[in-house]
CSV table of N, CA, C and O in Angstrom, one decimal:
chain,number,residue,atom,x,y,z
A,30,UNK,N,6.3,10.0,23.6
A,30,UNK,CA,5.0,9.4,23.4
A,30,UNK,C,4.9,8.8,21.9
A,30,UNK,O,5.4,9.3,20.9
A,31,UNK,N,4.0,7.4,22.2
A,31,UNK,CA,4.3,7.0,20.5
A,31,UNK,C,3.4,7.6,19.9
A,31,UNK,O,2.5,8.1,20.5
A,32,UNK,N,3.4,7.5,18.4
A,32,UNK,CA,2.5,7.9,17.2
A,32,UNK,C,1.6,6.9,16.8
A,32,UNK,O,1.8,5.7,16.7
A,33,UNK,N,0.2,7.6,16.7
A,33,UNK,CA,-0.6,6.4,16.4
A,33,UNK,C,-1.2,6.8,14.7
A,33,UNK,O,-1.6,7.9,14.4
A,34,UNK,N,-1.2,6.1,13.9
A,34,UNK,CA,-1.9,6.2,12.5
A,34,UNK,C,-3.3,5.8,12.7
A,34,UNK,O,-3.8,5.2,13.6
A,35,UNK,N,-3.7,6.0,11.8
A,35,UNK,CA,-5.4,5.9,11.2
A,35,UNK,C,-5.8,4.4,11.2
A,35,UNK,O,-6.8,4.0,11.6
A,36,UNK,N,-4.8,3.8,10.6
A,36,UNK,CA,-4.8,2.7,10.2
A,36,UNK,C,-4.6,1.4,11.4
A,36,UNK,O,-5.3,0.4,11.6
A,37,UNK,N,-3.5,2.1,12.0
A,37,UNK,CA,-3.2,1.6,13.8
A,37,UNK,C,-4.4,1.3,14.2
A,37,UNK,O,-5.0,0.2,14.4
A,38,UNK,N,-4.6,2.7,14.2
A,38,UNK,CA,-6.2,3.3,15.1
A,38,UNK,C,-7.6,1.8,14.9
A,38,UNK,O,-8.3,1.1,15.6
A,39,UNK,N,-7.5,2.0,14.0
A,39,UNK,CA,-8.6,1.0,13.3
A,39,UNK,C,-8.5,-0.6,13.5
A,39,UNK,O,-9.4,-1.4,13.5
A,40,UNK,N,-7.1,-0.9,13.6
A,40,UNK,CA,-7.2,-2.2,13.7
A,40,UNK,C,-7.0,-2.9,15.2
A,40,UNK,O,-7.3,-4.1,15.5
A,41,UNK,N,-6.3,-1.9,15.9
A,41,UNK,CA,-6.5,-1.9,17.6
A,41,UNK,C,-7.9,-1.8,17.8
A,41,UNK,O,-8.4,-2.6,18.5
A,42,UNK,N,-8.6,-0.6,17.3
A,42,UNK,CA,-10.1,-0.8,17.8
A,42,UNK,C,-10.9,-2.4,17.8
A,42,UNK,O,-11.5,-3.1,18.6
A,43,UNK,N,-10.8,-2.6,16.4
A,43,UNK,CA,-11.6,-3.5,15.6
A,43,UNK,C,-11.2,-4.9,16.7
A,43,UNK,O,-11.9,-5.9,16.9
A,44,UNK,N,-10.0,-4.8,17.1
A,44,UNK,CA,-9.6,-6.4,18.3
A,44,UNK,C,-10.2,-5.9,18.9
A,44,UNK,O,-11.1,-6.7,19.2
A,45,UNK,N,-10.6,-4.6,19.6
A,45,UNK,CA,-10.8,-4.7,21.4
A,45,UNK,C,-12.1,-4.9,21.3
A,45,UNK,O,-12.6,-5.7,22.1
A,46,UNK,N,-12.8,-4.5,20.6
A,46,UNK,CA,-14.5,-4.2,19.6
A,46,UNK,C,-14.2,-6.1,19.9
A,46,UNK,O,-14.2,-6.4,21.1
A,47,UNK,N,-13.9,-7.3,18.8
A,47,UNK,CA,-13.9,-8.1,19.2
A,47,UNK,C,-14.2,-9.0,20.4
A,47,UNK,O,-15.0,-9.9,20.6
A,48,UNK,N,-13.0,-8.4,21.3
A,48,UNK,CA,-13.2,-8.9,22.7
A,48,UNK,C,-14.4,-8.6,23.4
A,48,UNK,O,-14.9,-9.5,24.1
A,49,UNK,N,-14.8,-7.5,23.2
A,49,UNK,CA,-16.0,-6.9,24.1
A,49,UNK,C,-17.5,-7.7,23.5
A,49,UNK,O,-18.6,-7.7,24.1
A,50,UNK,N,-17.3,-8.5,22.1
A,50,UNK,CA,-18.7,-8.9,21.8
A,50,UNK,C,-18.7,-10.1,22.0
A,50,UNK,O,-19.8,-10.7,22.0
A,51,UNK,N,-17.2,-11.1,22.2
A,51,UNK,CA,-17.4,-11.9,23.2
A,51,UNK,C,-18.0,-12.0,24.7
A,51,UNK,O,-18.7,-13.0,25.0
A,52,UNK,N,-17.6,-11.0,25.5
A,52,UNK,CA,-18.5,-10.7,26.4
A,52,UNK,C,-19.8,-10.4,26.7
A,52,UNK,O,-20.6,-10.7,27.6
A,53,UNK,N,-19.8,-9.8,25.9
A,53,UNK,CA,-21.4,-9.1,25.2
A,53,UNK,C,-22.2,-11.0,25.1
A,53,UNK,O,-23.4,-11.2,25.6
A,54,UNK,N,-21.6,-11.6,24.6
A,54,UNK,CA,-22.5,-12.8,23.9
A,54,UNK,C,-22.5,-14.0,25.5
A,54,UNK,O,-23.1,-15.0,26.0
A,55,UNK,N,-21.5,-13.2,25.8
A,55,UNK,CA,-21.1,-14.6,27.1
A,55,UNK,C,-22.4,-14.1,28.6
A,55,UNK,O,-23.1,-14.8,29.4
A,56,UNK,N,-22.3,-13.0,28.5
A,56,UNK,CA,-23.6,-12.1,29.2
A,56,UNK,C,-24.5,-12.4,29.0
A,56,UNK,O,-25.1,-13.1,29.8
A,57,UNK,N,-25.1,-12.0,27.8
A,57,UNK,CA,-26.4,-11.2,27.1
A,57,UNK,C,-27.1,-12.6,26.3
A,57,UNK,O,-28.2,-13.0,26.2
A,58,UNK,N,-25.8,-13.1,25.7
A,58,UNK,CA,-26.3,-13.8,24.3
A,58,UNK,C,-26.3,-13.4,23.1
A,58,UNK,O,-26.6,-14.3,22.2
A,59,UNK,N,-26.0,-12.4,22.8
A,59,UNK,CA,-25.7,-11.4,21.8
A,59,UNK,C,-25.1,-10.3,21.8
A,59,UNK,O,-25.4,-9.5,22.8
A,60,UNK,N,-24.1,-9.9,20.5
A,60,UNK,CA,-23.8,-8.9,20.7
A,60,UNK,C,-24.4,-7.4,20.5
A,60,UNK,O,-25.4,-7.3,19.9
A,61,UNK,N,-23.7,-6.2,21.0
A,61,UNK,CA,-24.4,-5.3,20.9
A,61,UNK,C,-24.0,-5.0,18.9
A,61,UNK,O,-23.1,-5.0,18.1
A,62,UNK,N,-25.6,-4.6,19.1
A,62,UNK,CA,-25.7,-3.7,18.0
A,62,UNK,C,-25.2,-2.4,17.5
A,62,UNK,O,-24.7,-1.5,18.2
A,63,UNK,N,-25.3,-2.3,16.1
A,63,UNK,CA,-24.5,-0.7,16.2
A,63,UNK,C,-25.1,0.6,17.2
A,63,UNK,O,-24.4,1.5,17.7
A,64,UNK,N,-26.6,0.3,17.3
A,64,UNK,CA,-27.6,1.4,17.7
A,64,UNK,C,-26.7,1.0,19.3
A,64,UNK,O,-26.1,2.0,19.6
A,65,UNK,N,-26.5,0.3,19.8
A,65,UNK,CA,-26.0,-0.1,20.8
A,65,UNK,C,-24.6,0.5,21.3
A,65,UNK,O,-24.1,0.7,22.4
A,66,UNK,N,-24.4,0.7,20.5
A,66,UNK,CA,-22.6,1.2,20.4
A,66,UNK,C,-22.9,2.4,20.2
A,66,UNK,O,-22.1,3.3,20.7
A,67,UNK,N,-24.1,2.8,19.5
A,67,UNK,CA,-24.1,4.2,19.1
A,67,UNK,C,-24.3,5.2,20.6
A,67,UNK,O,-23.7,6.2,21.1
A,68,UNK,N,-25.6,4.2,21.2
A,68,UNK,CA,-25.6,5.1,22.5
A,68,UNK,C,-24.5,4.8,24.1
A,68,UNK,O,-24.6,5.2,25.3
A,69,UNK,N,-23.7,4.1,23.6
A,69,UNK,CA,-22.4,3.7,24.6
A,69,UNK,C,-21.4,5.1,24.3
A,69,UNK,O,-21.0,5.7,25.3
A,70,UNK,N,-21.1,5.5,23.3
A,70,UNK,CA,-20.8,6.2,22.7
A,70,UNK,C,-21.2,7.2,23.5
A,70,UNK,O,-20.5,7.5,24.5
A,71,UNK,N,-22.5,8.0,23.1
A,71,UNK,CA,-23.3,8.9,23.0
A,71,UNK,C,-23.1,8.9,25.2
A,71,UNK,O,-22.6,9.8,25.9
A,72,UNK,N,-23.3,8.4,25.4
A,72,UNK,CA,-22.6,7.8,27.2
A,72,UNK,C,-21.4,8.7,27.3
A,72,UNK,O,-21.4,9.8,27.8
A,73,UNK,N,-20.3,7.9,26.8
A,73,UNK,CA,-19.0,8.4,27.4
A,73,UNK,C,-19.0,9.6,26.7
A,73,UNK,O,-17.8,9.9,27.0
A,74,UNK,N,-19.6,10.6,25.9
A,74,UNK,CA,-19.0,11.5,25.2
A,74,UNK,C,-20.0,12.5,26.6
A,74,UNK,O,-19.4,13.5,26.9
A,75,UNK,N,-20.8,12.4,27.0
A,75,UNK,CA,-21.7,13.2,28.2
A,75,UNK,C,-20.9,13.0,29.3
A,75,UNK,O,-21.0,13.9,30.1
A,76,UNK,N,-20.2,12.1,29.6
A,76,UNK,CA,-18.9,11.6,30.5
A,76,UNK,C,-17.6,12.8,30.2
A,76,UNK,O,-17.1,13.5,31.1
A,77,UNK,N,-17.4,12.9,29.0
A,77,UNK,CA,-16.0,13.8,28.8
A,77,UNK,C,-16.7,15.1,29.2
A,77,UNK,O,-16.0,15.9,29.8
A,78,UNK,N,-18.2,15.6,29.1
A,78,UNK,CA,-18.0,17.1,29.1
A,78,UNK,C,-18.2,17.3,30.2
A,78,UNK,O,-18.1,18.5,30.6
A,79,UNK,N,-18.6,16.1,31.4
A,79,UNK,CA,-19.2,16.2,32.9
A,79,UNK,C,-17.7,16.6,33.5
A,79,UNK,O,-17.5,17.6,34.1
A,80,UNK,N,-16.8,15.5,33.2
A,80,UNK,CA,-15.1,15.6,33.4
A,80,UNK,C,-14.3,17.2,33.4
A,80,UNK,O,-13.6,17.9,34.1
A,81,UNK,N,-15.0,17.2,31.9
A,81,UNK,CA,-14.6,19.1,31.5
A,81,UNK,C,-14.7,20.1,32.5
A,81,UNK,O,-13.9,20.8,33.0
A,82,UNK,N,-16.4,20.0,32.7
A,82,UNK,CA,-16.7,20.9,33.8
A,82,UNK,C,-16.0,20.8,34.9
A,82,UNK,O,-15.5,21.9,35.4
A,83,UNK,N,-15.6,19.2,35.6
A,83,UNK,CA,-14.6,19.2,36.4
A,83,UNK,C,-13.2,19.6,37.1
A,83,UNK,O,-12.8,19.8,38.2
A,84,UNK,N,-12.6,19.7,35.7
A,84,UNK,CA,-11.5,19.9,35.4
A,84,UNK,C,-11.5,21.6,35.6
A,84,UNK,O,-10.6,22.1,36.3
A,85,UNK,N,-12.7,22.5,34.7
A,85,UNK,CA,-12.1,23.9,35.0
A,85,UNK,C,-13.1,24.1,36.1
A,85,UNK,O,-14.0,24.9,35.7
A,86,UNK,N,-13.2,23.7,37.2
A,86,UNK,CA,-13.9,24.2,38.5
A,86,UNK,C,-15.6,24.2,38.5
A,86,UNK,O,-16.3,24.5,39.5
A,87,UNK,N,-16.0,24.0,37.5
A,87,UNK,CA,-17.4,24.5,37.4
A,87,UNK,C,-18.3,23.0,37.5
A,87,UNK,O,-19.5,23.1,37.2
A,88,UNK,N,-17.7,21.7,38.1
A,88,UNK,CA,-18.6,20.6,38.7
A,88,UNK,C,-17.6,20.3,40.3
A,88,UNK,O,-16.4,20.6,40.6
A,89,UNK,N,-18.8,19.5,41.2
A,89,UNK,CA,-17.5,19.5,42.0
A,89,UNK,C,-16.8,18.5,42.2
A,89,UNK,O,-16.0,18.4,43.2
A,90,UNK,N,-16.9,17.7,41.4
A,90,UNK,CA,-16.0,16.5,41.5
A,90,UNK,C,-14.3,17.1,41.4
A,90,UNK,O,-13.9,18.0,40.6
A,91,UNK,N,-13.5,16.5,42.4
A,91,UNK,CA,-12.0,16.6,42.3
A,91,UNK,C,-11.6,15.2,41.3
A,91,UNK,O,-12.2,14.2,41.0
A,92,UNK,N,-10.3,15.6,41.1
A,92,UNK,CA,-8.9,14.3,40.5
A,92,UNK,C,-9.8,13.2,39.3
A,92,UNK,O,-10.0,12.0,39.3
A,93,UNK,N,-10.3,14.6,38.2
A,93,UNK,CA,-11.0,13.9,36.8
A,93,UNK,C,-10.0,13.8,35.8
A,93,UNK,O,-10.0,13.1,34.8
A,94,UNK,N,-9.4,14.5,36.0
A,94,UNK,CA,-8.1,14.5,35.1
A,94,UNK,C,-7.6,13.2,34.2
A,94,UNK,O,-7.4,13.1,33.0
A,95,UNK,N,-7.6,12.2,35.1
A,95,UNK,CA,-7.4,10.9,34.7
A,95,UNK,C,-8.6,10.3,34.1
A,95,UNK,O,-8.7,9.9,33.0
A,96,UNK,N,-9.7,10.3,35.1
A,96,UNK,CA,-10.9,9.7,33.8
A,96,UNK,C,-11.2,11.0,32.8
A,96,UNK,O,-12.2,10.9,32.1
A,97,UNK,N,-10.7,11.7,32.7
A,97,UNK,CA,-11.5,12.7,31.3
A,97,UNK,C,-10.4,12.7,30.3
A,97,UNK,O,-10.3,13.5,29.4
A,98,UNK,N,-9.1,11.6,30.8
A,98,UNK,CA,-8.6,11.5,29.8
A,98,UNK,C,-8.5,10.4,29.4
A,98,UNK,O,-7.8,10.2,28.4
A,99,UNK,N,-9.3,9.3,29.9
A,99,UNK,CA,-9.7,8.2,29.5
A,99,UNK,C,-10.6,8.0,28.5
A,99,UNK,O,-10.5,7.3,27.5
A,100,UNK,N,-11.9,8.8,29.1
A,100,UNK,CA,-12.9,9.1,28.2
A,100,UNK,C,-12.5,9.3,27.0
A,100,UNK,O,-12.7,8.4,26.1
A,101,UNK,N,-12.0,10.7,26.7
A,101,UNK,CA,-11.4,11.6,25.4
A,101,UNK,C,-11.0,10.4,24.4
A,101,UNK,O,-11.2,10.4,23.2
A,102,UNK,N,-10.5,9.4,25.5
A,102,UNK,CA,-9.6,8.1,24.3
A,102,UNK,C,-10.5,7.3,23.9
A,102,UNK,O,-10.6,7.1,22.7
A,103,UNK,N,-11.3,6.8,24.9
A,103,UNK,CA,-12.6,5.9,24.6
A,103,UNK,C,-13.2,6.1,23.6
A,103,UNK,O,-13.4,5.3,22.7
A,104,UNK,N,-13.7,7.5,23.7
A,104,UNK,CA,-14.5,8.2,22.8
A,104,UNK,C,-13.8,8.2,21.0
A,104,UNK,O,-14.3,7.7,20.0
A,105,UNK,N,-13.0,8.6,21.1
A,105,UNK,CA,-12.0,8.3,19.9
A,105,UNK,C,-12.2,6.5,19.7
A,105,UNK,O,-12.7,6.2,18.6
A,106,UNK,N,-11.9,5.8,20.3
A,106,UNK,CA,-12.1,4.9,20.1
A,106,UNK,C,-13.9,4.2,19.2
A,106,UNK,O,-14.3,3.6,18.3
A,107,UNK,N,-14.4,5.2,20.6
A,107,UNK,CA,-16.2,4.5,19.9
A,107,UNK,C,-16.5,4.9,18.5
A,107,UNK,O,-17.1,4.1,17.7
A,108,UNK,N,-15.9,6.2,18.0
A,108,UNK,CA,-16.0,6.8,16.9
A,108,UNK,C,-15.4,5.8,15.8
A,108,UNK,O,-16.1,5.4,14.9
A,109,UNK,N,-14.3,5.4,16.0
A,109,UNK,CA,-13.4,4.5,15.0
A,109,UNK,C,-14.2,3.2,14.9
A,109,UNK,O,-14.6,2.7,13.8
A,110,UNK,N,-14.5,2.6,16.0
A,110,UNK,CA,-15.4,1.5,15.8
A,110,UNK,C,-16.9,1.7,15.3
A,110,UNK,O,-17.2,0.8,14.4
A,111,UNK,N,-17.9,2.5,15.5
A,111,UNK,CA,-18.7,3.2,15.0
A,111,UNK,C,-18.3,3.3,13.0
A,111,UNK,O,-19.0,3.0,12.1
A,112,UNK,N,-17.5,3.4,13.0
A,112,UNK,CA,-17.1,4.3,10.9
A,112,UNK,C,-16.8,2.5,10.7
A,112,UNK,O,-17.1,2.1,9.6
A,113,UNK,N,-16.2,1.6,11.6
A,113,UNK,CA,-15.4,0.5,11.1
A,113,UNK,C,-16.8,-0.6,10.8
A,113,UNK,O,-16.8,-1.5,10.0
A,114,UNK,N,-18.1,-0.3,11.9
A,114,UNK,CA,-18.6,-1.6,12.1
A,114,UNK,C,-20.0,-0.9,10.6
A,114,UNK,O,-20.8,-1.7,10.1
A,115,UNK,N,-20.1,0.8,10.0
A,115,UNK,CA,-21.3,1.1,9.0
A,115,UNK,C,-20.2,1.4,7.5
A,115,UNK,O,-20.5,2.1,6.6
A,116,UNK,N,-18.8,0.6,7.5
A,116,UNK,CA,-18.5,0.7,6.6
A,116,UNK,C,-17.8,2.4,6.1
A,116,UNK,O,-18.0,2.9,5.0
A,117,UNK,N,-17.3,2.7,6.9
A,117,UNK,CA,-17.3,4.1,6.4
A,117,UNK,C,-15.8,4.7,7.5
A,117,UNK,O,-15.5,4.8,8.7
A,118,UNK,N,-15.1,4.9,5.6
A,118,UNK,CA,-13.3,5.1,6.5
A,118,UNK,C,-13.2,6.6,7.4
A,118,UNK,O,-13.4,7.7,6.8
A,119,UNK,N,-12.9,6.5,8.5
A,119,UNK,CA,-13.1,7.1,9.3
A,119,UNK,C,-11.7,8.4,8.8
A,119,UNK,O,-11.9,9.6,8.8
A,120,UNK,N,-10.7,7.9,8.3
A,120,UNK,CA,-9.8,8.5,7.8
A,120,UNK,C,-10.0,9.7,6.7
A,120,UNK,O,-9.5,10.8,6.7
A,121,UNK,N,-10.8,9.1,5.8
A,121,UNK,CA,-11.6,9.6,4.8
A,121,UNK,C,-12.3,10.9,5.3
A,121,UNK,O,-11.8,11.9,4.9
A,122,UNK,N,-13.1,10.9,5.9
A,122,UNK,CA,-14.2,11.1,6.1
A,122,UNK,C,-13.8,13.0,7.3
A,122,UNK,O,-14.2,14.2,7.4
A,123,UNK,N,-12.7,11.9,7.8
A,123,UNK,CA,-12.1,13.1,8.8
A,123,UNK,C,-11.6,14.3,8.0
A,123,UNK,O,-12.0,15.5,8.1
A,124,UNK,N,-10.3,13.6,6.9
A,124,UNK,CA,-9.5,14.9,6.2
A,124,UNK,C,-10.6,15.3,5.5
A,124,UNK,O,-10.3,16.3,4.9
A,125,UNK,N,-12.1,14.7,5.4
A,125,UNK,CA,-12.9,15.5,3.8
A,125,UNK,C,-13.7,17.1,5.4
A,125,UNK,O,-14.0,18.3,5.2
A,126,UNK,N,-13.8,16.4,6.5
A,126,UNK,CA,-14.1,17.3,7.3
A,126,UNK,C,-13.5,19.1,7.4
A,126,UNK,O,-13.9,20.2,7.2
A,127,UNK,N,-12.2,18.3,7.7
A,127,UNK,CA,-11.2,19.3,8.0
A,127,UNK,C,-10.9,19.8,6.6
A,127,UNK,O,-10.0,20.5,6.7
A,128,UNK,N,-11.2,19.7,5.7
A,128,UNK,CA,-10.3,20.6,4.1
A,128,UNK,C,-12.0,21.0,4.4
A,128,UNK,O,-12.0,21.8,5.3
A,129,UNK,N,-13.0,20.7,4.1
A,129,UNK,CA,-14.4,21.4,4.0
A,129,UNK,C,-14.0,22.6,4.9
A,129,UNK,O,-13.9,23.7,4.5
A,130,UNK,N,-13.7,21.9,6.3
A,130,UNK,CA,-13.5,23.5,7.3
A,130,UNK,C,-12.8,24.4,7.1
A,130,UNK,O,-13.2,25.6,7.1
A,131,UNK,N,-11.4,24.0,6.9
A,131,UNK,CA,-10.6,24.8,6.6
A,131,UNK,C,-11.0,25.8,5.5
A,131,UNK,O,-10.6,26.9,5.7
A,132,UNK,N,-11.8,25.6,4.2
A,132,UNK,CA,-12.3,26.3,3.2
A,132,UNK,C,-12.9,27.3,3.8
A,132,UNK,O,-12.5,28.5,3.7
A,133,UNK,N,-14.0,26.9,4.7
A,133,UNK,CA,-14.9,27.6,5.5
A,133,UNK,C,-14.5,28.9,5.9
A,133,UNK,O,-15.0,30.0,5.5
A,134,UNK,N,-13.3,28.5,7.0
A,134,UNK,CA,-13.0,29.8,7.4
A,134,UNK,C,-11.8,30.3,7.0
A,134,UNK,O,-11.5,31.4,7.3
């Protein structure tokens, strides 16, 4: 499996983000907003935990496996575009997360 960096991460999002606000504009007339992305987001991330439940028996959907691993990506994805489109390095932001936590406990 290949390795993805931060940096990867960010500039794959930032094209596909691209493509989609062409569509966005070819539809709609405009693209979506951040508030817009925020609750697209806010979507697929209630999507992963519906999948979750799936997955350990407790919804009854069968064979989520595949979308709850789509999701999981998505969502990583919405987040990267989310930090990319309010200015704020997602990279950053993450390791200041994880060293705070790690302090923590």
């Amino acid at each position: 499996m290949a390795s993805l960096n931060f940096e990867e991460l960010k500039q794959r999002s930032v094209e596909i983000r691209k493509r989609y606000h062409e569509l966005e504009i070819a539809h709609h007339g405009s693209e979506w907003t951040i508030e817009e992305d925020a609750l697209a987001f806010l979507t697929d991330a209630g999507l992963v935990g519906r999948h979750v439940m799936s997955q350990q028996g407790r919804w009854p959907k069968a064979n989520t496996e595949e979308e709850l691993k789509h999701k999981i990506g998505e969502s990583i994805w919405w987040l990267t575009v989310l930090a990319e489109r309010m200015n704020i390095n997602i990279e950053t932001v993450t390791e200041d997360f994880l060293a705070k936590t790690e302090k923590l406990l």
